[in-house]
Amino acid sequence: MSDAADLDSALAGVSTVEVRTSASAALIPTIRAVASDLAARADFDLDSISDLRMAVDEACATLVDAAAPASMLRCVFQVRPEHIEVHAEVQADKPDTTVSTDTFGWRVLQTLADKVEVHHVPGDSGERPMLGIRLDKRASTGGRDL
C-alpha cells in the first residue's frame, strides 16, 4: 500500500489487518486472538469482544472444514471506529462446496455477528473455487435476541 493510501485510511479511521495461515484447525486460535486484540484496541466492550472472537472462530472452523488440502486461510480485518468487518476465505475442496446456512453453527454466527454472509467465487480454468464468510460486528449491540 502506498503512503498516500495509508494516510487516506488513517484519516478515514480505517485500519486493515490481514492474517494468512494454513487452513488448519490448529491455527484458528491465532486468528481468534488477533480478532480479540483488534476489538480490545478499538474499545469494544467485553461482551462484543467475546462475540467477535467466537464468531471468527466459528467462521474459520466452517471454512477449514471445506478447504482444499494445502489451502491457505486468509482473514482480513477492517477496523473502523464503531465496528469491525471480517472477511475469511479459503480455496474450496470441490467446485460444488458450499457453506450450509441451515446449521446450528450458522445460527451461532448470525447471533454473534451483526451481519454475516457467504461468498462463493467459482474457479477459472481448473482452479479451485474460493469460499468465504464475511461478518460485521459493532462495538456494542445493546441487547440481543437469542
Short mmCIF file of C-alpha atoms in Angstrom, two decimals:
data_model
loop_
_atom_site.label_atom_id
_atom_site.label_comp_id
_atom_site.label_asym_id
_atom_site.label_seq_id
_atom_site.Cartn_x
_atom_site.Cartn_y
_atom_site.Cartn_z
CA MET A 1 0.00 0.00 0.00
CA SER A 2 1.31 3.49 -0.79
CA ASP A 3 1.93 6.19 1.80
CA ALA A 4 -0.99 8.18 0.34
CA ALA A 5 -3.34 5.18 0.72
CA ASP A 6 -2.12 4.63 4.29
CA LEU A 7 -2.81 8.28 5.06
CA ASP A 8 -6.27 8.11 3.48
CA SER A 9 -7.12 5.02 5.56
CA ALA A 10 -5.85 6.61 8.76
CA LEU A 11 -7.83 9.78 8.10
CA ALA A 12 -10.97 7.75 7.39
CA GLY A 13 -10.48 5.88 10.68
CA VAL A 14 -9.99 2.53 8.95
CA SER A 15 -7.18 0.10 9.74
CA THR A 16 -6.71 -3.11 7.79
CA VAL A 17 -5.05 -6.23 9.16
CA GLU A 18 -4.58 -9.37 7.09
CA VAL A 19 -3.65 -12.77 8.50
CA ARG A 20 -2.82 -15.85 6.40
CA THR A 21 -2.28 -19.31 7.81
CA SER A 22 -2.54 -22.85 6.58
CA ALA A 23 -6.19 -23.89 6.59
CA SER A 24 -5.78 -25.93 9.75
CA ALA A 25 -7.98 -26.08 12.83
CA ALA A 26 -4.82 -25.96 14.96
CA LEU A 27 -4.11 -22.41 13.76
CA ILE A 28 -7.58 -20.93 14.30
CA PRO A 29 -6.72 -19.80 17.88
CA THR A 30 -4.12 -17.46 16.38
CA ILE A 31 -6.73 -15.75 14.20
CA ARG A 32 -9.17 -15.69 17.11
CA ALA A 33 -6.51 -13.93 19.24
CA VAL A 34 -5.96 -11.31 16.53
CA ALA A 35 -9.71 -10.63 16.39
CA SER A 36 -9.89 -10.27 20.16
CA ASP A 37 -6.87 -7.95 20.30
CA LEU A 38 -8.18 -5.73 17.50
CA ALA A 39 -11.57 -5.42 19.19
CA ALA A 40 -9.98 -4.59 22.54
CA ARG A 41 -7.80 -1.91 20.93
CA ALA A 42 -10.93 -0.48 19.25
CA ASP A 43 -12.54 -0.12 22.71
CA PHE A 44 -15.20 -2.77 22.21
CA ASP A 45 -16.93 -3.81 25.43
CA LEU A 46 -16.11 -7.25 26.85
CA ASP A 47 -19.29 -8.87 25.50
CA SER A 48 -18.64 -7.57 21.99
CA ILE A 49 -15.02 -8.74 22.12
CA SER A 50 -16.16 -12.19 23.17
CA ASP A 51 -18.85 -12.29 20.48
CA LEU A 52 -16.37 -11.31 17.76
CA ARG A 53 -13.82 -13.86 18.97
CA MET A 54 -16.41 -16.67 18.91
CA ALA A 55 -17.83 -15.58 15.53
CA VAL A 56 -14.36 -15.55 13.97
CA ASP A 57 -13.69 -18.98 15.46
CA GLU A 58 -16.94 -20.41 14.04
CA ALA A 59 -16.42 -18.82 10.60
CA CYS A 60 -12.84 -20.07 10.34
CA ALA A 61 -13.75 -23.57 11.55
CA THR A 62 -16.51 -23.75 8.97
CA LEU A 63 -14.14 -22.72 6.19
CA VAL A 64 -11.31 -25.01 7.30
CA ASP A 65 -13.72 -27.96 7.09
CA ALA A 66 -14.46 -27.04 3.45
CA ALA A 67 -10.88 -26.16 2.46
CA ALA A 68 -8.81 -27.92 -0.16
CA PRO A 69 -5.69 -29.73 1.04
CA ALA A 70 -2.77 -27.31 1.42
CA SER A 71 -5.16 -24.34 1.15
CA MET A 72 -4.46 -21.09 2.97
CA LEU A 73 -6.97 -19.46 5.30
CA ARG A 74 -6.96 -15.72 4.69
CA CYS A 75 -8.64 -13.32 7.12
CA VAL A 76 -8.89 -9.60 6.52
CA PHE A 77 -10.00 -7.39 9.38
CA GLN A 78 -11.15 -3.85 8.62
CA VAL A 79 -11.28 -1.95 11.88
CA ARG A 80 -13.46 1.14 11.91
CA PRO A 81 -14.34 3.37 14.87
CA GLU A 82 -17.65 1.63 15.60
CA HIS A 83 -17.32 -1.81 14.02
CA ILE A 84 -15.01 -4.47 12.63
CA GLU A 85 -15.59 -6.21 9.32
CA VAL A 86 -14.03 -9.64 8.86
CA HIS A 87 -13.66 -11.48 5.56
CA ALA A 88 -12.31 -15.02 5.84
CA GLU A 89 -11.74 -17.23 2.79
CA VAL A 90 -10.20 -20.48 1.61
CA GLN A 91 -9.90 -22.40 -1.63
CA ALA A 92 -12.75 -24.90 -1.56
CA ASP A 93 -12.07 -28.62 -1.75
CA LYS A 94 -14.58 -29.20 -4.58
CA PRO A 95 -16.28 -26.95 -7.15
CA ASP A 96 -19.70 -27.53 -5.58
CA THR A 97 -18.57 -26.97 -1.97
CA THR A 98 -20.82 -24.52 -0.16
CA VAL A 99 -21.40 -23.24 3.35
CA SER A 100 -24.68 -24.54 4.68
CA THR A 101 -26.80 -21.77 6.16
CA ASP A 102 -29.28 -24.13 7.83
CA THR A 103 -26.97 -25.47 10.55
CA PHE A 104 -26.57 -24.72 14.23
CA GLY A 105 -23.13 -23.23 13.50
CA TRP A 106 -24.62 -20.76 11.02
CA ARG A 107 -27.26 -19.77 13.57
CA VAL A 108 -24.47 -19.16 16.09
CA LEU A 109 -22.75 -16.87 13.57
CA GLN A 110 -25.96 -14.94 12.96
CA THR A 111 -26.44 -14.49 16.70
CA LEU A 112 -22.87 -13.37 17.44
CA ALA A 113 -22.36 -11.04 14.47
CA ASP A 114 -24.46 -8.09 13.39
CA LYS A 115 -24.24 -9.16 9.75
CA VAL A 116 -23.00 -12.39 8.16
CA GLU A 117 -22.96 -13.64 4.59
CA VAL A 118 -21.37 -16.33 2.43
CA HIS A 119 -19.35 -15.67 -0.70
CA HIS A 120 -18.56 -18.25 -3.37
CA VAL A 121 -16.35 -17.40 -6.33
CA PRO A 122 -16.11 -20.12 -9.00
CA GLY A 123 -12.61 -21.12 -10.06
CA ASP A 124 -11.30 -20.19 -13.50
CA SER A 125 -9.79 -22.75 -15.89
CA GLY A 126 -9.22 -25.61 -13.49
CA GLU A 127 -8.57 -23.51 -10.39
CA ARG A 128 -10.45 -24.35 -7.22
CA PRO A 129 -13.28 -22.00 -6.22
CA MET A 130 -12.91 -19.56 -3.32
CA LEU A 131 -15.31 -19.87 -0.43
CA GLY A 132 -15.66 -17.06 2.09
CA ILE A 133 -17.62 -15.74 5.01
CA ARG A 134 -17.98 -12.03 5.74
CA LEU A 135 -19.15 -10.79 9.08
CA ASP A 136 -19.58 -7.45 10.73
CA LYS A 137 -19.52 -6.76 14.47
CA ARG A 138 -20.43 -3.44 16.09
CA ALA A 139 -18.67 -2.22 19.21
CA SER A 140 -21.83 -2.65 21.28
CA THR A 141 -25.08 -4.38 20.38
CA GLY A 142 -27.04 -3.43 23.47
CA GLY A 143 -29.49 -6.28 23.98
CA ARG A 144 -29.55 -9.41 21.84
CA ASP A 145 -32.39 -11.70 20.94
CA LEU A 146 -31.41 -15.32 21.42
#
